[in-house]
mmCIF file of C-alpha atoms in Angstrom:
data_model
loop_
_atom_site.group_PDB
_atom_site.id
_atom_site.type_symbol
_atom_site.label_atom_id
_atom_site.label_comp_id
_atom_site.label_asym_id
_atom_site.label_seq_id
_atom_site.Cartn_x
_atom_site.Cartn_y
_atom_site.Cartn_z
ATOM 1 C CA UNK A 3 -0.066 -2.497 -13.513
ATOM 2 C CA UNK A 4 -0.576 -0.446 -16.656
ATOM 3 C CA UNK A 5 1.303 2.734 -17.490
ATOM 4 C CA UNK A 6 1.100 4.898 -14.409
ATOM 5 C CA UNK A 7 1.854 8.434 -15.580
ATOM 6 C CA UNK A 8 -1.164 10.501 -14.586
ATOM 7 C CA UNK A 9 -2.300 8.141 -11.841
ATOM 8 C CA UNK A 10 -2.984 9.609 -8.406
ATOM 9 C CA UNK A 11 -0.886 8.365 -5.447
ATOM 10 C CA UNK A 12 -3.904 6.463 -4.101
ATOM 11 C CA UNK A 13 -4.375 4.704 -7.443
ATOM 12 C CA UNK A 14 -0.683 3.813 -7.576
ATOM 13 C CA UNK A 15 -0.718 2.261 -4.112
ATOM 14 C CA UNK A 16 -3.929 0.351 -4.757
ATOM 15 C CA UNK A 17 -2.504 -1.075 -7.976
ATOM 16 C CA UNK A 18 0.850 -2.127 -6.515
ATOM 17 C CA UNK A 19 -0.853 -3.845 -3.578
ATOM 18 C CA UNK A 20 -2.994 -5.881 -5.942
ATOM 19 C CA UNK A 21 -0.133 -6.656 -8.339
ATOM 20 C CA UNK A 22 2.228 -7.736 -5.542
ATOM 21 C CA UNK A 23 -0.287 -9.008 -3.015
ATOM 22 C CA UNK A 24 1.713 -12.093 -1.972
ATOM 23 C CA UNK A 25 4.738 -9.934 -1.215
ATOM 24 C CA UNK A 26 2.555 -7.328 0.470
ATOM 25 C CA UNK A 27 1.154 -9.920 2.862
ATOM 26 C CA UNK A 28 4.560 -11.378 3.657
ATOM 27 C CA UNK A 29 5.946 -7.905 4.374
ATOM 28 C CA UNK A 30 3.118 -6.496 6.495
ATOM 29 C CA UNK A 31 1.512 -9.615 7.972
ATOM 30 C CA UNK A 32 4.119 -12.406 8.199
ATOM 31 C CA UNK A 33 2.132 -14.454 10.744
ATOM 32 C CA UNK A 34 -0.996 -14.381 8.610
ATOM 33 C CA UNK A 35 1.061 -15.063 5.492
ATOM 34 C CA UNK A 36 2.254 -18.378 6.942
ATOM 35 C CA UNK A 37 -1.351 -19.497 7.558
ATOM 36 C CA UNK A 38 -2.685 -18.807 4.072
ATOM 37 C CA UNK A 39 -3.234 -21.528 1.486
ATOM 38 C CA UNK A 40 -2.159 -19.718 -1.671
ATOM 39 C CA UNK A 41 -3.069 -22.709 -3.845
ATOM 40 C CA UNK A 42 -6.696 -21.656 -3.351
ATOM 41 C CA UNK A 43 -5.941 -18.127 -4.463
ATOM 42 C CA UNK A 44 -7.543 -15.006 -3.032
ATOM 43 C CA UNK A 45 -10.357 -12.705 -4.095
ATOM 44 C CA UNK A 46 -10.451 -8.900 -4.196
ATOM 45 C CA UNK A 47 -13.946 -7.898 -3.132
ATOM 46 C CA UNK A 48 -14.212 -4.552 -4.898
ATOM 47 C CA UNK A 49 -17.897 -4.804 -5.801
ATOM 48 C CA UNK A 50 -18.863 -6.088 -2.365
ATOM 49 C CA UNK A 51 -17.093 -3.134 -0.795
ATOM 50 C CA UNK A 52 -18.934 -0.657 -3.033
ATOM 51 C CA UNK A 53 -22.281 -2.190 -2.056
ATOM 52 C CA UNK A 54 -21.516 -1.611 1.616
ATOM 53 C CA UNK A 55 -20.961 2.117 1.038
ATOM 54 C CA UNK A 56 -23.591 3.107 -1.501
ATOM 55 C CA UNK A 57 -23.987 6.574 0.003
ATOM 56 C CA UNK A 58 -20.395 7.411 -0.953
ATOM 57 C CA UNK A 59 -21.081 7.091 -4.688
ATOM 58 C CA UNK A 60 -20.388 10.746 -5.383
ATOM 59 C CA UNK A 61 -17.841 11.279 -2.622
ATOM 60 C CA UNK A 62 -14.197 10.361 -2.558
ATOM 61 C CA UNK A 63 -13.378 7.708 -0.004
ATOM 62 C CA UNK A 64 -9.960 6.329 0.789
ATOM 63 C CA UNK A 65 -11.173 2.751 0.738
ATOM 64 C CA UNK A 66 -8.594 0.495 -0.773
ATOM 65 C CA UNK A 67 -8.568 -3.282 -0.856
ATOM 66 C CA UNK A 68 -10.889 -5.787 0.719
ATOM 67 C CA UNK A 69 -9.477 -9.262 0.154
ATOM 68 C CA UNK A 70 -10.721 -12.741 0.927
ATOM 69 C CA UNK A 71 -8.011 -15.298 1.680
ATOM 70 C CA UNK A 72 -8.156 -18.972 2.603
ATOM 71 C CA UNK A 73 -6.247 -20.655 5.415
ATOM 72 C CA UNK A 74 -4.355 -23.938 5.501
ATOM 73 C CA UNK A 75 -6.627 -25.467 8.146
ATOM 74 C CA UNK A 76 -8.640 -27.378 5.543
ATOM 75 C CA UNK A 77 -11.869 -25.567 6.389
ATOM 76 C CA UNK A 78 -13.727 -23.043 4.293
ATOM 77 C CA UNK A 79 -12.875 -20.382 6.834
ATOM 78 C CA UNK A 80 -11.539 -17.185 5.304
ATOM 79 C CA UNK A 81 -10.268 -13.844 6.526
ATOM 80 C CA UNK A 82 -11.041 -10.378 5.232
ATOM 81 C CA UNK A 83 -8.188 -7.926 5.091
ATOM 82 C CA UNK A 84 -9.126 -4.278 4.853
ATOM 83 C CA UNK A 85 -6.251 -2.080 3.690
ATOM 84 C CA UNK A 86 -6.374 1.695 4.023
ATOM 85 C CA UNK A 87 -3.996 4.069 2.272
ATOM 86 C CA UNK A 88 -4.077 7.491 3.903
ATOM 87 C CA UNK A 89 -2.099 10.352 2.424
ATOM 88 C CA UNK A 90 -3.486 13.426 4.134
ATOM 89 C CA UNK A 91 -4.594 14.626 7.558
ATOM 90 C CA UNK A 92 -8.237 13.700 8.109
ATOM 91 C CA UNK A 93 -9.981 14.208 11.448
ATOM 92 C CA UNK A 94 -12.708 11.747 10.485
ATOM 93 C CA UNK A 95 -10.274 8.974 9.625
ATOM 94 C CA UNK A 96 -10.660 6.855 12.777
ATOM 95 C CA UNK A 97 -14.439 7.047 12.616
ATOM 96 C CA UNK A 98 -14.349 5.934 8.993
ATOM 97 C CA UNK A 99 -12.065 3.017 9.846
ATOM 98 C CA UNK A 100 -14.540 1.902 12.503
ATOM 99 C CA UNK A 101 -17.448 2.257 10.097
ATOM 100 C CA UNK A 102 -15.678 0.047 7.560
ATOM 101 C CA UNK A 103 -15.042 -2.558 10.232
ATOM 102 C CA UNK A 104 -18.554 -2.862 11.593
ATOM 103 C CA UNK A 105 -20.209 -2.843 8.167
ATOM 104 C CA UNK A 106 -17.863 -5.494 6.808
ATOM 105 C CA UNK A 107 -18.225 -7.609 9.942
ATOM 106 C CA UNK A 108 -21.999 -7.254 9.944
ATOM 107 C CA UNK A 109 -22.162 -8.364 6.310
ATOM 108 C CA UNK A 110 -19.728 -11.292 6.385
ATOM 109 C CA UNK A 111 -19.184 -12.193 10.067
ATOM 110 C CA UNK A 112 -15.595 -13.139 9.302
ATOM 111 C CA UNK A 113 -12.323 -12.263 10.999
ATOM 112 C CA UNK A 114 -10.995 -8.910 9.819
ATOM 113 C CA UNK A 115 -7.388 -7.779 9.918
ATOM 114 C CA UNK A 116 -7.350 -4.044 9.211
ATOM 115 C CA UNK A 117 -4.273 -1.987 8.497
ATOM 116 C CA UNK A 118 -3.860 1.718 7.780
ATOM 117 C CA UNK A 119 -0.790 2.631 5.757
ATOM 118 C CA UNK A 120 0.051 6.321 6.090
ATOM 119 C CA UNK A 121 1.853 7.836 3.105
ATOM 120 C CA UNK A 122 1.876 11.464 4.289
ATOM 121 C CA UNK A 123 4.766 13.656 5.464
ATOM 122 C CA UNK A 124 3.332 14.594 8.877
ATOM 123 C CA UNK A 125 5.514 13.045 11.593
ATOM 124 C CA UNK A 126 2.913 13.179 14.349
ATOM 125 C CA UNK A 127 -0.048 11.908 12.340
ATOM 126 C CA UNK A 128 -0.744 8.196 12.875
ATOM 127 C CA UNK A 129 -4.213 7.684 14.408
ATOM 128 C CA UNK A 130 -4.561 4.080 15.536
ATOM 129 C CA UNK A 131 -7.918 3.832 17.289
ATOM 130 C CA UNK A 132 -11.500 5.039 17.348
ATOM 131 C CA UNK A 133 -13.207 5.775 20.668
ATOM 132 C CA UNK A 134 -16.867 6.418 21.347
ATOM 133 C CA UNK A 135 -18.358 7.331 24.716
ATOM 134 C CA UNK A 136 -21.890 8.214 25.708
ATOM 135 C CA UNK A 137 -22.918 8.037 29.347
ATOM 136 C CA UNK A 138 -22.007 4.466 30.345
ATOM 137 C CA UNK A 139 -21.566 3.158 26.814
ATOM 138 C CA UNK A 140 -18.010 2.880 25.479
ATOM 139 C CA UNK A 141 -16.522 1.535 22.264
ATOM 140 C CA UNK A 142 -12.820 1.323 21.407
ATOM 141 C CA UNK A 143 -11.662 0.057 18.018
ATOM 142 C CA UNK A 144 -7.932 -0.359 17.381
ATOM 143 C CA UNK A 145 -6.293 -1.336 14.100
ATOM 144 C CA UNK A 146 -2.792 -1.900 12.716
ATOM 145 C CA UNK A 147 -0.865 1.103 11.425
ATOM 146 C CA UNK A 148 2.255 1.597 9.330
ATOM 147 C CA UNK A 149 3.914 4.958 8.729
ATOM 148 C CA UNK A 150 6.210 5.098 5.701
ATOM 149 C CA UNK A 151 7.922 8.226 7.042
ATOM 150 C CA UNK A 152 9.062 6.280 10.128
ATOM 151 C CA UNK A 153 10.999 3.734 8.061
ATOM 152 C CA UNK A 154 14.730 4.018 7.444
ATOM 153 C CA UNK A 155 16.526 3.639 4.139
ATOM 154 C CA UNK A 156 19.064 1.293 5.734
ATOM 155 C CA UNK A 157 16.455 -1.125 7.075
ATOM 156 C CA UNK A 158 14.491 -1.180 3.818
ATOM 157 C CA UNK A 159 17.641 -1.885 1.799
ATOM 158 C CA UNK A 160 18.436 -4.858 4.035
ATOM 159 C CA UNK A 161 14.972 -6.381 3.630
ATOM 160 C CA UNK A 162 14.898 -9.034 0.883
ATOM 161 C CA UNK A 163 11.134 -8.810 0.351
ATOM 162 C CA UNK A 164 10.630 -6.874 -2.876
ATOM 163 C CA UNK A 165 7.779 -4.897 -1.281
ATOM 164 C CA UNK A 166 10.446 -3.212 0.849
ATOM 165 C CA UNK A 167 11.643 -1.608 -2.396
ATOM 166 C CA UNK A 168 8.099 -0.351 -2.980
ATOM 167 C CA UNK A 169 8.114 1.192 0.507
ATOM 168 C CA UNK A 170 11.531 2.714 -0.206
ATOM 169 C CA UNK A 171 10.066 4.327 -3.327
ATOM 170 C CA UNK A 172 7.279 5.717 -1.148
ATOM 171 C CA UNK A 173 9.821 7.035 1.355
ATOM 172 C CA UNK A 174 11.862 8.672 -1.402
ATOM 173 C CA UNK A 175 8.722 10.274 -2.832
ATOM 174 C CA UNK A 176 8.054 11.911 0.543
ATOM 175 C CA UNK A 177 11.634 13.104 0.928
ATOM 176 C CA UNK A 178 11.961 14.516 -2.573
ATOM 177 C CA UNK A 179 8.863 16.663 -2.120
ATOM 178 C CA UNK A 180 10.895 18.604 0.443
ATOM 179 C CA UNK A 181 14.227 18.300 -1.368
ATOM 180 C CA UNK A 182 13.176 18.494 -5.001
ATOM 181 C CA UNK A 183 16.735 18.536 -6.332
ATOM 182 C CA UNK A 184 17.101 14.969 -5.021
ATOM 183 C CA UNK A 185 14.342 13.561 -7.246
ATOM 184 C CA UNK A 186 16.671 12.472 -10.033
ATOM 185 C CA UNK A 187 19.103 10.851 -7.588
ATOM 186 C CA UNK A 188 16.373 8.999 -5.682
ATOM 187 C CA UNK A 189 14.646 7.729 -8.798
ATOM 188 C CA UNK A 190 17.829 6.559 -10.486
ATOM 189 C CA UNK A 191 18.914 4.808 -7.294
ATOM 190 C CA UNK A 192 15.641 2.869 -7.228
ATOM 191 C CA UNK A 193 16.093 1.709 -10.822
ATOM 192 C CA UNK A 194 19.621 0.532 -10.087
ATOM 193 C CA UNK A 195 18.404 -1.384 -7.046
ATOM 194 C CA UNK A 196 15.684 -2.934 -9.163
ATOM 195 C CA UNK A 197 18.293 -4.364 -11.518
ATOM 196 C CA UNK A 198 20.598 -5.553 -8.747
ATOM 197 C CA UNK A 199 17.894 -7.602 -7.018
ATOM 198 C CA UNK A 200 17.489 -9.956 -10.003
ATOM 199 C CA UNK A 201 13.693 -10.053 -9.949
ATOM 200 C CA UNK A 202 11.672 -11.560 -12.782
ATOM 201 C CA UNK A 203 10.957 -9.313 -15.760
ATOM 202 C CA UNK A 204 7.297 -9.158 -14.744
ATOM 203 C CA UNK A 205 8.126 -8.006 -11.203
ATOM 204 C CA UNK A 206 10.654 -5.497 -12.517
ATOM 205 C CA UNK A 207 8.044 -3.967 -14.836
ATOM 206 C CA UNK A 208 5.456 -3.744 -12.050
ATOM 207 C CA UNK A 209 7.798 -1.937 -9.674
ATOM 208 C CA UNK A 210 9.239 0.180 -12.486
ATOM 209 C CA UNK A 211 5.745 1.424 -13.375
ATOM 210 C CA UNK A 212 5.113 2.262 -9.717
ATOM 211 C CA UNK A 213 8.370 4.212 -9.453
ATOM 212 C CA UNK A 214 7.538 6.072 -12.676
ATOM 213 C CA UNK A 215 4.240 7.214 -11.200
ATOM 214 C CA UNK A 216 5.230 7.934 -7.612
ATOM 215 C CA UNK A 217 8.331 10.048 -8.418
ATOM 216 C CA UNK A 218 7.860 12.385 -11.384
ATOM 217 C CA UNK A 219 10.775 14.350 -12.741
ATOM 218 C CA UNK A 220 10.743 17.835 -14.272
ATOM 219 C CA UNK A 221 11.200 17.918 -18.034
ATOM 220 C CA UNK A 222 14.765 19.165 -17.700
ATOM 221 C CA UNK A 223 15.832 15.896 -16.046
ATOM 222 C CA UNK A 224 13.537 13.509 -17.876
ATOM 223 C CA UNK A 225 15.809 13.035 -20.900
ATOM 224 C CA UNK A 226 18.862 12.176 -18.791
ATOM 225 C CA UNK A 227 16.794 9.817 -16.682
ATOM 226 C CA UNK A 228 15.407 7.961 -19.693
ATOM 227 C CA UNK A 229 18.889 7.468 -21.094
ATOM 228 C CA UNK A 230 20.094 6.029 -17.802
ATOM 229 C CA UNK A 231 17.172 3.674 -17.212
ATOM 230 C CA UNK A 232 17.435 2.365 -20.747
ATOM 231 C CA UNK A 233 20.999 1.291 -19.973
ATOM 232 C CA UNK A 234 19.962 -0.242 -16.647
ATOM 233 C CA UNK A 235 16.915 -2.127 -17.888
ATOM 234 C CA UNK A 236 18.871 -3.552 -20.817
ATOM 235 C CA UNK A 237 21.678 -4.559 -18.543
ATOM 236 C CA UNK A 238 24.048 -2.085 -20.128
#
């Protein structure tokens, strides 16, 4: 992930998912993770996804990652994983999720595991299915959901998967929007945790960049923060 100051929340989440995709899969889809042959790699199908939704060229969509992965069964079979980051209340969300599913399935005819990750601060907003009814015709499409606001700090701190720290950063970013005076405390706590976990320098930089973008401090606290993180990142 490059420098993230100025990135939108959607861009930050898309980037961290791609940069830490192995950890993302293990955190959100442990059963699928065990079946994947990572020696064959995986492919992010960004261009293929754009081709499926040509009419959205001049409209903002919350389409995130479409990824092709290979299984350990020795066959050429692969699974498409459609990831949706949703950060605002959208009445058309379930319909859009269904549209993504049927277009992707129609194009590739492969198994699809779809997940919607909700990054908003609305407790009661977590749509998990699309329903269509007309006379005797009925369609119900259900997909996986994950609400960051429903997670607890204690549980995330206990999780050894480094993507749990990413989710914790997301949780802190939601909380500090309501309690702005906690921004400095939350952000500094994340940096300290980052050092304590003993990750590789590459992983530390990736998560550090995400934290920098997702929790932005006012200028009055920025100088103090920079002094503190310099000590932490240098092991001082």
